[in-house]
PDB file of C-alpha atoms and ligand atoms in Angstrom:
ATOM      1  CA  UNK A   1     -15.266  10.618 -24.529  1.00 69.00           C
ATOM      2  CA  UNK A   2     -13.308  12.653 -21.989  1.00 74.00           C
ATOM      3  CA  UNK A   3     -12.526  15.850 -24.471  1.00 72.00           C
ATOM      4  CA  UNK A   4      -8.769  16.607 -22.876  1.00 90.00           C
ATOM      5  CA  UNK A   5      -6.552  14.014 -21.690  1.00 97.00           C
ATOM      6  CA  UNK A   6      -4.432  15.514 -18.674  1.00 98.00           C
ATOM      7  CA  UNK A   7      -0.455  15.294 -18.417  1.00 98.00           C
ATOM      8  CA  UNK A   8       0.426  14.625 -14.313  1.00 98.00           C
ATOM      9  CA  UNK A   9       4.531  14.527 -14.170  1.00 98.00           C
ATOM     10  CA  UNK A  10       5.621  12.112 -11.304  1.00 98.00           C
ATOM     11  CA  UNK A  11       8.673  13.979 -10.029  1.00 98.00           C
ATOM     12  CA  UNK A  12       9.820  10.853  -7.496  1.00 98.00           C
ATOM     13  CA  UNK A  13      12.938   9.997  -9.472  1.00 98.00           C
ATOM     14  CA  UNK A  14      14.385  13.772  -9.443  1.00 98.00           C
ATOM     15  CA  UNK A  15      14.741  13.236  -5.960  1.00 98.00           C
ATOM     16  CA  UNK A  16      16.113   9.830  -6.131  1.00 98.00           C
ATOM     17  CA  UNK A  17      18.872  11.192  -7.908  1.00 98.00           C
ATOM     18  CA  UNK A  18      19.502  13.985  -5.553  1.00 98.00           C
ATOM     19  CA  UNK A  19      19.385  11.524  -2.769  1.00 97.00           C
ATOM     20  CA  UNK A  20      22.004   9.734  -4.141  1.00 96.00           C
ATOM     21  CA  UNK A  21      24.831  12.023  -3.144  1.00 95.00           C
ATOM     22  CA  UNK A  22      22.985  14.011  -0.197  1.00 90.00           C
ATOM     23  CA  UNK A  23      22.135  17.762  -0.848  1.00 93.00           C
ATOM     24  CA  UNK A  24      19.798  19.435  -2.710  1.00 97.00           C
ATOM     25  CA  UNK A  25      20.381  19.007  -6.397  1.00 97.00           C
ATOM     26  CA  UNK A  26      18.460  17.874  -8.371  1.00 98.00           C
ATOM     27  CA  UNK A  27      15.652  19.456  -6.680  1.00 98.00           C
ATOM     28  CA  UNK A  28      12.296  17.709  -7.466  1.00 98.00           C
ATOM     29  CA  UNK A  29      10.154  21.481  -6.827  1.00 98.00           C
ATOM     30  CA  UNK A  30      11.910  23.107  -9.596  1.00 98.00           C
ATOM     31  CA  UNK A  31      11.585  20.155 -11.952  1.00 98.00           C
ATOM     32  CA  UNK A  32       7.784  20.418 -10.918  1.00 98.00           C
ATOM     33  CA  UNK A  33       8.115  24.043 -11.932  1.00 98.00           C
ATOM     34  CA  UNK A  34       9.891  23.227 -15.260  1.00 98.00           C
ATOM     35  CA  UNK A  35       7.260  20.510 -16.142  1.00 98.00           C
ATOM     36  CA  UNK A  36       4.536  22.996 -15.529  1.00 98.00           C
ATOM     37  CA  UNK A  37       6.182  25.348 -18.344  1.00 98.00           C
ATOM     38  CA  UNK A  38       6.563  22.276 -20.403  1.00 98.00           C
ATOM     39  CA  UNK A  39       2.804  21.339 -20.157  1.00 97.00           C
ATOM     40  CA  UNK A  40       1.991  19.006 -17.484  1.00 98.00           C
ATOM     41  CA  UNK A  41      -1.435  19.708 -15.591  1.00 98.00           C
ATOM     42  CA  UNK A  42      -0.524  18.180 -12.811  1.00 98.00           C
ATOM     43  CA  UNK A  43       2.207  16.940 -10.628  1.00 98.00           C
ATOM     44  CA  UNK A  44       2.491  13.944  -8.948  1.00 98.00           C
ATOM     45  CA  UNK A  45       4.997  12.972  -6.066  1.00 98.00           C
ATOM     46  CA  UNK A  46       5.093   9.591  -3.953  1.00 97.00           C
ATOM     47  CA  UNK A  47       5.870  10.048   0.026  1.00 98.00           C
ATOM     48  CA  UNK A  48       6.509   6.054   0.538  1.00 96.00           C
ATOM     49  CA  UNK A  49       7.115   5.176   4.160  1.00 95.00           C
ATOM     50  CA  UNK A  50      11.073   4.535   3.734  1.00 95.00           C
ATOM     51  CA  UNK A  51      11.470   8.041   2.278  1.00 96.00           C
ATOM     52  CA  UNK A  52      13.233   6.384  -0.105  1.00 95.00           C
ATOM     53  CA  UNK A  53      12.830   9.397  -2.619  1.00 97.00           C
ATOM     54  CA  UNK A  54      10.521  12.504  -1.737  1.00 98.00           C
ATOM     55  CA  UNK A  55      10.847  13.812   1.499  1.00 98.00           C
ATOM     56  CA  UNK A  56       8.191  15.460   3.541  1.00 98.00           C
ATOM     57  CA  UNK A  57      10.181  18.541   3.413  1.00 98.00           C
ATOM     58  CA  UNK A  58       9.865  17.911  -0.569  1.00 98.00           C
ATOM     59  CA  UNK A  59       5.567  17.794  -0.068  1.00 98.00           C
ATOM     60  CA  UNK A  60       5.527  21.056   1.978  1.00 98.00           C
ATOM     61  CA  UNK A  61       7.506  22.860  -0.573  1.00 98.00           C
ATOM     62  CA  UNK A  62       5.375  21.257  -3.856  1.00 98.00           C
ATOM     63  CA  UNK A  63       2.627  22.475  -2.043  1.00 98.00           C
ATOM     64  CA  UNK A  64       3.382  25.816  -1.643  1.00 98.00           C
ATOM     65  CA  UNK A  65       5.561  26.549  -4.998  1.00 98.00           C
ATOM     66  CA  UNK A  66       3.589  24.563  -7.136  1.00 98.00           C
ATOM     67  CA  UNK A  67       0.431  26.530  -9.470  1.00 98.00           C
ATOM     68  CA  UNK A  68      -0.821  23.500 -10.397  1.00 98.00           C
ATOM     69  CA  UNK A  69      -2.826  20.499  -8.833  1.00 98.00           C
ATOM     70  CA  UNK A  70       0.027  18.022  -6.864  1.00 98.00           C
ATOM     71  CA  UNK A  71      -1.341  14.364  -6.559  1.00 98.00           C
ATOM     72  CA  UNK A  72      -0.107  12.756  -3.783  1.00 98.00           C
ATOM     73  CA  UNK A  73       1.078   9.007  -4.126  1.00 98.00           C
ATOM     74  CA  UNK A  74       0.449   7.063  -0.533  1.00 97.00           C
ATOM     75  CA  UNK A  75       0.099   3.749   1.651  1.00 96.00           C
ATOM     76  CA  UNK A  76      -3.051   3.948   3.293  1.00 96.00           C
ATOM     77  CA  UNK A  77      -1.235   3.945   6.515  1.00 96.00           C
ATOM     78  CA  UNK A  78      -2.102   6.439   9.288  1.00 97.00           C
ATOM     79  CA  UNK A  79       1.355   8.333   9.288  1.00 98.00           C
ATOM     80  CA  UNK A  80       0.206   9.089   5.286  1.00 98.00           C
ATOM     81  CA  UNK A  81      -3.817  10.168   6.383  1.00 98.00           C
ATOM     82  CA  UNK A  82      -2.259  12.722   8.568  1.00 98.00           C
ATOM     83  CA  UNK A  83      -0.175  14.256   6.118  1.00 98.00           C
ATOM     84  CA  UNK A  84      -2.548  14.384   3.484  1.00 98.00           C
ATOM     85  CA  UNK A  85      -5.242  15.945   5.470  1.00 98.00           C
ATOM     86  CA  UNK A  86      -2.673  18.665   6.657  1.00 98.00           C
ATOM     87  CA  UNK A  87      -1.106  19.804   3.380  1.00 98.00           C
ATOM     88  CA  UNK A  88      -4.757  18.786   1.575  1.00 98.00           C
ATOM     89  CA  UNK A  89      -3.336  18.330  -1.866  1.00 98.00           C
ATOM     90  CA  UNK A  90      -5.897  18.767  -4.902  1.00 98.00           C
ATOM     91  CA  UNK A  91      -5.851  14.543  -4.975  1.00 98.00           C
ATOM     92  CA  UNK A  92      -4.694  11.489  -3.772  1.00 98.00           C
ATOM     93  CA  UNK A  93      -3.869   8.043  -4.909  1.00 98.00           C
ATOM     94  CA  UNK A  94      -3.718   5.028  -2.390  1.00 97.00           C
ATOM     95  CA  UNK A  95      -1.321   2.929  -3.554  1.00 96.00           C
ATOM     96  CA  UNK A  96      -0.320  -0.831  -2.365  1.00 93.00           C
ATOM     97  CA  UNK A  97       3.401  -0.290  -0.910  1.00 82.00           C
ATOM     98  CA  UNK A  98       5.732  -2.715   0.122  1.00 72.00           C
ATOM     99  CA  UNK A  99       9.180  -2.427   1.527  1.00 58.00           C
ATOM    100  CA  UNK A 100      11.263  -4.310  -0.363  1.00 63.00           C
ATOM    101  CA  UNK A 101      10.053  -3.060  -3.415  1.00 66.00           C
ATOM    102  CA  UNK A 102      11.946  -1.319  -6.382  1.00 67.00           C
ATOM    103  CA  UNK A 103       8.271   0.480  -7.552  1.00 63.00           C
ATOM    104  CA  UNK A 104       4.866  -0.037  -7.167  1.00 60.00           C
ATOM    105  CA  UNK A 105       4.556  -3.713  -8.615  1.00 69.00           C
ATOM    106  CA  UNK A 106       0.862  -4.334  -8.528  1.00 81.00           C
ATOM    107  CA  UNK A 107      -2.257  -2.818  -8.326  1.00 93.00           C
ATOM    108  CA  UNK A 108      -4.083  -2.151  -4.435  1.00 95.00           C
ATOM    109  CA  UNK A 109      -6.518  -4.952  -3.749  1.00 94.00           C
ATOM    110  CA  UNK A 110      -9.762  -2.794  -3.505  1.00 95.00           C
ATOM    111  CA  UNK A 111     -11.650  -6.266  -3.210  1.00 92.00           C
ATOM    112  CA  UNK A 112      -9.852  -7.979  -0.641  1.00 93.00           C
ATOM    113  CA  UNK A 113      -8.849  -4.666   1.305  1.00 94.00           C
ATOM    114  CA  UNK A 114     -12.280  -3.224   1.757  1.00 94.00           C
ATOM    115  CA  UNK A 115     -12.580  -3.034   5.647  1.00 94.00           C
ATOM    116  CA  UNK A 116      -9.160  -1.679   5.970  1.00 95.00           C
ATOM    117  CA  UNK A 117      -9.260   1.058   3.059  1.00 97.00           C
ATOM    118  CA  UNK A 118     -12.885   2.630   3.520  1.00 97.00           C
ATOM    119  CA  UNK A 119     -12.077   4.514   6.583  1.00 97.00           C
ATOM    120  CA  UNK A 120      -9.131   6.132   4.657  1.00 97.00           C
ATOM    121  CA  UNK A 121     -10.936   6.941   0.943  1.00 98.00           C
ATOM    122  CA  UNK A 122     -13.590   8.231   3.666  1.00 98.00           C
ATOM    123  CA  UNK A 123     -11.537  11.093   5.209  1.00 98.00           C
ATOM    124  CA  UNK A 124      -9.977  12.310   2.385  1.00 98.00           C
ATOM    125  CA  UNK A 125     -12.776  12.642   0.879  1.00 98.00           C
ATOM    126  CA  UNK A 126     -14.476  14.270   4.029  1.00 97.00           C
ATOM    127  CA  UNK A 127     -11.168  16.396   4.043  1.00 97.00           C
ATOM    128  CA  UNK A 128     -11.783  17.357   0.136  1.00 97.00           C
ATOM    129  CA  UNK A 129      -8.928  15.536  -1.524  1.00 98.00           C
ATOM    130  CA  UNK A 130      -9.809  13.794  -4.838  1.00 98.00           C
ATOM    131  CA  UNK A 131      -9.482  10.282  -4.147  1.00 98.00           C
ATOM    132  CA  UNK A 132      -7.772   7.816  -6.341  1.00 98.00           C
ATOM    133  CA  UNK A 133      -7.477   4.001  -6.120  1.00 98.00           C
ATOM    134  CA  UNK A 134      -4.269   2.618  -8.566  1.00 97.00           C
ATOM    135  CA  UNK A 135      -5.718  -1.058  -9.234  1.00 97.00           C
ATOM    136  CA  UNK A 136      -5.295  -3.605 -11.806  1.00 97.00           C
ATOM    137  CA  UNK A 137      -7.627  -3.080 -15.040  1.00 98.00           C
ATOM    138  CA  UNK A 138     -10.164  -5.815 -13.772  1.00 96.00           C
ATOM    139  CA  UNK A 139     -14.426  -5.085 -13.543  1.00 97.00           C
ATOM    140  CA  UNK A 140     -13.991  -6.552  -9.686  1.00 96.00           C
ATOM    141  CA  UNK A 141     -11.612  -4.275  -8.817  1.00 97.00           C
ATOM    142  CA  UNK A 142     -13.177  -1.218 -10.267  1.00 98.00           C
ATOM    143  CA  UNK A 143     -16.557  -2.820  -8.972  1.00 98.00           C
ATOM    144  CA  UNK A 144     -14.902  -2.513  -5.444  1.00 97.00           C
ATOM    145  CA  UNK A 145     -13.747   1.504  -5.909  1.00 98.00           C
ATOM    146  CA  UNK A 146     -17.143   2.410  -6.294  1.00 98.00           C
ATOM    147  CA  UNK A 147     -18.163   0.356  -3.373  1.00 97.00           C
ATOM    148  CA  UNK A 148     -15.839   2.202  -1.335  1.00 97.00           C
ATOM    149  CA  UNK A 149     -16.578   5.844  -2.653  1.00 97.00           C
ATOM    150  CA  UNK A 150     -13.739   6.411  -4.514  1.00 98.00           C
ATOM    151  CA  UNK A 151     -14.413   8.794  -7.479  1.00 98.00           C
ATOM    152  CA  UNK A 152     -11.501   8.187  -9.083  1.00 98.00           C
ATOM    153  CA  UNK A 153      -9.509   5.008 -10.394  1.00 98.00           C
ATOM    154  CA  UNK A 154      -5.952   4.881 -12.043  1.00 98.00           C
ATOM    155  CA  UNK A 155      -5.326   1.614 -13.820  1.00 98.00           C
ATOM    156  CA  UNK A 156      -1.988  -0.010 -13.749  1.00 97.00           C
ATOM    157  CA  UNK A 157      -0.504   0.032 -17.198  1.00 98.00           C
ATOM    158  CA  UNK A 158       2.942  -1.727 -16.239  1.00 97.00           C
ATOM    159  CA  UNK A 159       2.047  -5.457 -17.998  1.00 97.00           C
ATOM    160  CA  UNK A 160       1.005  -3.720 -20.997  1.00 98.00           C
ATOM    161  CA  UNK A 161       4.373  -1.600 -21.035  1.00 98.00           C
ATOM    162  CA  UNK A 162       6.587  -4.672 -20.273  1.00 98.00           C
ATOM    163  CA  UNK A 163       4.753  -6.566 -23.148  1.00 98.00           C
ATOM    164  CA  UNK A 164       5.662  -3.507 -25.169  1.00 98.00           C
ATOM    165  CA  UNK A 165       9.269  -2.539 -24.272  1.00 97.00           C
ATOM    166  CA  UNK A 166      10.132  -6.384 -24.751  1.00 97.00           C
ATOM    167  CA  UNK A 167       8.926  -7.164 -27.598  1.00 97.00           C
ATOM    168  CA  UNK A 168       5.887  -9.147 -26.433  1.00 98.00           C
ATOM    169  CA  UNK A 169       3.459  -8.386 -29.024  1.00 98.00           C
ATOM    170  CA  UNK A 170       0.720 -11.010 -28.542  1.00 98.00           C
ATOM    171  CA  UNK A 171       1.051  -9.531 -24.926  1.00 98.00           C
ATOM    172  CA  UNK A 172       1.032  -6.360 -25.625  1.00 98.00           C
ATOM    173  CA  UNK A 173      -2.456  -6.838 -27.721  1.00 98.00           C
ATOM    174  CA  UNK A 174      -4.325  -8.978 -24.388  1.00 98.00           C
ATOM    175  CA  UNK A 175      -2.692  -6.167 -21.933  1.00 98.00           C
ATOM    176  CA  UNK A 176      -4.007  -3.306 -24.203  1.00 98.00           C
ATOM    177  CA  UNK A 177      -7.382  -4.825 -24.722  1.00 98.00           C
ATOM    178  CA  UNK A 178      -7.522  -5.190 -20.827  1.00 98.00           C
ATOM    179  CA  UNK A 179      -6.651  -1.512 -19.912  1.00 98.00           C
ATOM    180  CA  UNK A 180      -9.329  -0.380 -22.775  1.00 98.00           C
ATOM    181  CA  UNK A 181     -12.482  -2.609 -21.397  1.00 98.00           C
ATOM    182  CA  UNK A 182     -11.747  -1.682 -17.818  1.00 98.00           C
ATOM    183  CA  UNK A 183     -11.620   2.293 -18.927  1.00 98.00           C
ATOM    184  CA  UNK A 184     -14.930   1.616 -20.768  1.00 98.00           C
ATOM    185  CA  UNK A 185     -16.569  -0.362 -17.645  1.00 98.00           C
ATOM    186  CA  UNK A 186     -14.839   2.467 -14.695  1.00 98.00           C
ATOM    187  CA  UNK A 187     -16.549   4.973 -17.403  1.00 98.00           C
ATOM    188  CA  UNK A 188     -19.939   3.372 -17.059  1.00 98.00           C
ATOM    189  CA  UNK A 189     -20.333   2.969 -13.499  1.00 98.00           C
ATOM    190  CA  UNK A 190     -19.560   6.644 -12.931  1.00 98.00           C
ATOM    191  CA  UNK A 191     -15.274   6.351 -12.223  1.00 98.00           C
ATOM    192  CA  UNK A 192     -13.157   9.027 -13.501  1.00 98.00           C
ATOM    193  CA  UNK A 193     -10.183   6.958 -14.977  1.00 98.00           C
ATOM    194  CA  UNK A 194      -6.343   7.542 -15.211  1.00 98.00           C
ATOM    195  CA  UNK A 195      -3.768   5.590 -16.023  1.00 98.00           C
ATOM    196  CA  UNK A 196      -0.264   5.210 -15.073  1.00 98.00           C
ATOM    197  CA  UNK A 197       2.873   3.100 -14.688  1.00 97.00           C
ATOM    198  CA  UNK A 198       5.722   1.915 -16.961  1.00 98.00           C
ATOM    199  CA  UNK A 199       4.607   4.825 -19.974  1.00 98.00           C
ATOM    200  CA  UNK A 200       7.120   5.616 -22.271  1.00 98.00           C
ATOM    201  CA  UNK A 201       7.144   6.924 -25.897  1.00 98.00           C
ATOM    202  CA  UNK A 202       6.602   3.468 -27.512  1.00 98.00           C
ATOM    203  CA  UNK A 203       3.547   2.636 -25.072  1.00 98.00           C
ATOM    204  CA  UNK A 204       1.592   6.283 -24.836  1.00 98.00           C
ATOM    205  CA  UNK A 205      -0.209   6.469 -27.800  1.00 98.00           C
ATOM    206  CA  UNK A 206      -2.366   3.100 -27.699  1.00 98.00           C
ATOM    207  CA  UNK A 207      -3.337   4.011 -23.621  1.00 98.00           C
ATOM    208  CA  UNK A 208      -3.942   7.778 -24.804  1.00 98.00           C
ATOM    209  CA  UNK A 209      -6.398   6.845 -27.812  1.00 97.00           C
ATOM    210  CA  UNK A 210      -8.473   5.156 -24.867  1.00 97.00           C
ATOM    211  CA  UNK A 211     -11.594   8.321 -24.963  1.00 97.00           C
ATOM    212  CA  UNK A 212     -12.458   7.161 -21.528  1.00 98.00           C
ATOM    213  CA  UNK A 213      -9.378   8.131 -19.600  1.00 98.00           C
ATOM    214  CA  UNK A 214      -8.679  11.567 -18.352  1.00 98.00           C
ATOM    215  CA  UNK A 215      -5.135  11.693 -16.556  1.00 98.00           C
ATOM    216  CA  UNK A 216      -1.652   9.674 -17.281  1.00 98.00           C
ATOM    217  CA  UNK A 217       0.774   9.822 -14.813  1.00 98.00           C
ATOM    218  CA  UNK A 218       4.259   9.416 -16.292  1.00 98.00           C
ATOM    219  CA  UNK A 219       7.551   9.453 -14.277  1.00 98.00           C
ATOM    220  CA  UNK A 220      10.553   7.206 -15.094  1.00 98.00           C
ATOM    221  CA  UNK A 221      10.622   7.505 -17.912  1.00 98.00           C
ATOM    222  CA  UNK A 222      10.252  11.309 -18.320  1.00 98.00           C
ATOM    223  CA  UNK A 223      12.930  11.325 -15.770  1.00 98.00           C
ATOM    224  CA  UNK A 224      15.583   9.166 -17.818  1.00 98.00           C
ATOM    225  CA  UNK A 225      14.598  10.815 -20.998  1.00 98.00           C
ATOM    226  CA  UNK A 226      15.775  13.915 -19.381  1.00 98.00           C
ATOM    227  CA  UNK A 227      19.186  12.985 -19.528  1.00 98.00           C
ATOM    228  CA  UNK A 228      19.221  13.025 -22.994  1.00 98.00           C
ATOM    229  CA  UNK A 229      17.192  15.848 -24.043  1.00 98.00           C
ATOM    230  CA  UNK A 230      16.542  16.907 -21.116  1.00 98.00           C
ATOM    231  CA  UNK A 231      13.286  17.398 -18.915  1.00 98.00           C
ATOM    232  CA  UNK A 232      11.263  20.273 -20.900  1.00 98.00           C
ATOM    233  CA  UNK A 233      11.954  18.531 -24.079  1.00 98.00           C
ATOM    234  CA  UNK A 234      11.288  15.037 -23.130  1.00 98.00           C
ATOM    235  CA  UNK A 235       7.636  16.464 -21.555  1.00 98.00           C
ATOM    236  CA  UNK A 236       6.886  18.338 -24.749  1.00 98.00           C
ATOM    237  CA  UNK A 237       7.437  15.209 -26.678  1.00 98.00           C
ATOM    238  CA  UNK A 238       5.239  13.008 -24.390  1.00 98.00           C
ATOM    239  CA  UNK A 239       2.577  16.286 -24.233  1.00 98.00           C
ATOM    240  CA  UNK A 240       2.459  15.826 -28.049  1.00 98.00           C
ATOM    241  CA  UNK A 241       2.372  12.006 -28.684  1.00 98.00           C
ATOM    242  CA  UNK A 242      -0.365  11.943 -26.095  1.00 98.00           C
ATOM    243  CA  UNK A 243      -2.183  15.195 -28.136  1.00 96.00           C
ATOM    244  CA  UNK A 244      -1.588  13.250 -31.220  1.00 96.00           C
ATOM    245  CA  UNK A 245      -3.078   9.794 -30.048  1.00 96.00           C
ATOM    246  CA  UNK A 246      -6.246  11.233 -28.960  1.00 94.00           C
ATOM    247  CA  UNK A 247      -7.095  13.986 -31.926  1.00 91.00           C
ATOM    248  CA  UNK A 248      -6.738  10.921 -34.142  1.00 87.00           C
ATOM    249  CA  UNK A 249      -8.878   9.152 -31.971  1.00 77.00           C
ATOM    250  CA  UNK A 250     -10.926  12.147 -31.722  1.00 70.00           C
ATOM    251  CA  UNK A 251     -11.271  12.392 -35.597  1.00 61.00           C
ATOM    252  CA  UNK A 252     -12.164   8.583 -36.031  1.00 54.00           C
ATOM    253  CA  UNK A 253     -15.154   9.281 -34.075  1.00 54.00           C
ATOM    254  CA  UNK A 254     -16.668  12.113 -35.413  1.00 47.00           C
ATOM    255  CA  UNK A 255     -15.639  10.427 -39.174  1.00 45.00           C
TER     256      UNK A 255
HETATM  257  N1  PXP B 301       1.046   5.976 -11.140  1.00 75.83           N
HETATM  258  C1  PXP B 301       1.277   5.311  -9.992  1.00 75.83           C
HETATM  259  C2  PXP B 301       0.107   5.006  -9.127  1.00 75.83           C
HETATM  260  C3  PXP B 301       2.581   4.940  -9.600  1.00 75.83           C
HETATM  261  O1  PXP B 301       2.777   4.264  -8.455  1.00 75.83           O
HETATM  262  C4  PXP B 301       3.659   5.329 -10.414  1.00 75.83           C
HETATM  263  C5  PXP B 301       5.045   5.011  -9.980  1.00 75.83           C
HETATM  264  O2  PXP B 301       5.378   5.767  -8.869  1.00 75.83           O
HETATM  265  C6  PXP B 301       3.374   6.040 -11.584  1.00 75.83           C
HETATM  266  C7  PXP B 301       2.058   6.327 -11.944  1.00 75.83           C
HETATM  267  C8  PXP B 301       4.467   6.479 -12.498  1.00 75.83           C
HETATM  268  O3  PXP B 301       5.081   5.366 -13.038  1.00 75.83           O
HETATM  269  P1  PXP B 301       6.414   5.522 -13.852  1.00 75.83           P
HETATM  270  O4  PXP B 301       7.394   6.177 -12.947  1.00 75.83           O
HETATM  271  O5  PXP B 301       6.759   4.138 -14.233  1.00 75.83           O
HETATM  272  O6  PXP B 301       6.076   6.395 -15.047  1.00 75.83           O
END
């Protein structure tokens, strides 16, 4: 049972808006600042090779206005290796990318892309970044992370958030039971686990009860939320589902 279950804010689609129109508003640094106050451990911020949202200009700044950890999102390309190992943020997660892309759509291939991502988990870690591997909640992929010396997986929650946000139920039950044995089996073999991707209000709770996992990284939908109630309430209300998910779990246990 992993006692706390961290908050890390993806701040990615601040910056899409901004980039929208040019300029500098909304500016993703003081939304990271704002999600701090609102109770996020961490922030988390995706440099993808098109720029497409966050800006390397936006990584220098998050590192130096930010208190609290930043988690940098990246292709293991060589362009990303450099900039990790020169701002050295608290953690990175290697991340499959692809172009055409509107998000990340699937989980990295840890199996397959052995050869090609060891020398990359490898110097980060060597360069004292916290390595994380987003991958599909599947024993062979998590087998592969700890092959390649990665302390840390996050498991892609998107098919169980789909299943939930359309209605799937039956889904929504195989997707959830997935995520939970893969946080139980990355637990066992010695993985810290995190989970991310697609989480919302309706789709928190069930992935926060899991006792194994330690981080979520929410985005989107904090983002759109904000629009509404905007961004310090929308965080509080996510802060406390998540709170509320795993004291209950918390008090089953120990019942
Ligand atoms: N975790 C990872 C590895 C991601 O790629 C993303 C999307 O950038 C997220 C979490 C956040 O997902 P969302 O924006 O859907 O909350």
């Amino acid at each position: 049972m992993v006692p706390f279950l961290r908050l890390g804010v993806n701040v990615d689609h601040v910056a899409t808006i901004r980039n929208a129109r040019g300029g500098g508003h909304p500016d993703p640094v003081q939304a990271a600042l704002l999600a701090a106050k609102a109770g996020a451990d961490g922030i988390t911020a995706h440099l993808r090779e098109d720029r497409r949202h966050i800006s390397d200009a936006d990584i220098e700044r998050l590192m130096a206005e930010i208190a609290i950890p930043l988690n940098l999102e990246m292709a293991a390309t060589d362009e990303m290796l450099e900039i990790a190992l020169r701002h050295e943020p608290h953690a990175a997660c290697i991340v499959p990318e692809k172009r055409q892309e509107q998000t990340t759509e699937g989980g990295l291939d840890a199996a397959g892309g052995h050869n090609h991502l060891a020398p990359f988990v490898a110097a980060m870690g060597e360069g004292g970044i916290r390595v994380s591997l987003f991958i599909e909640p599947d024993s062979r992929q998590l087998d592969a992370a700890l092959s390649l010396g990665a302390p840390v997986v996050e498991l892609h929650a998107g098919a169980y958030c789909d299943a939930v946000s359309e209605g799937r139920q039956k889904d929504s039950v195989t997707e959830l039971l997935r995520i939970q044995n893969a946080a139980k089996y990355a637990v066992q073999i010695g993985l810290e686990c995190h989970a991310g991707h697609g989480l919302g209000f309706d789709s928190v709770g069930a992935i926060a009860e899991i006792p194994e996992i330690a981080e979520l990284n929410i985005g989107h939908f904090l983002i759109g939320e904000a629009i509404f109630s905007g961004l310090d309430s929308a965080i509080r209300r996510m802060r406390a589902l998540m709170d509320r998910a795993r004291a209950a779990n918390t008090g089953a246990q120990s019942a």
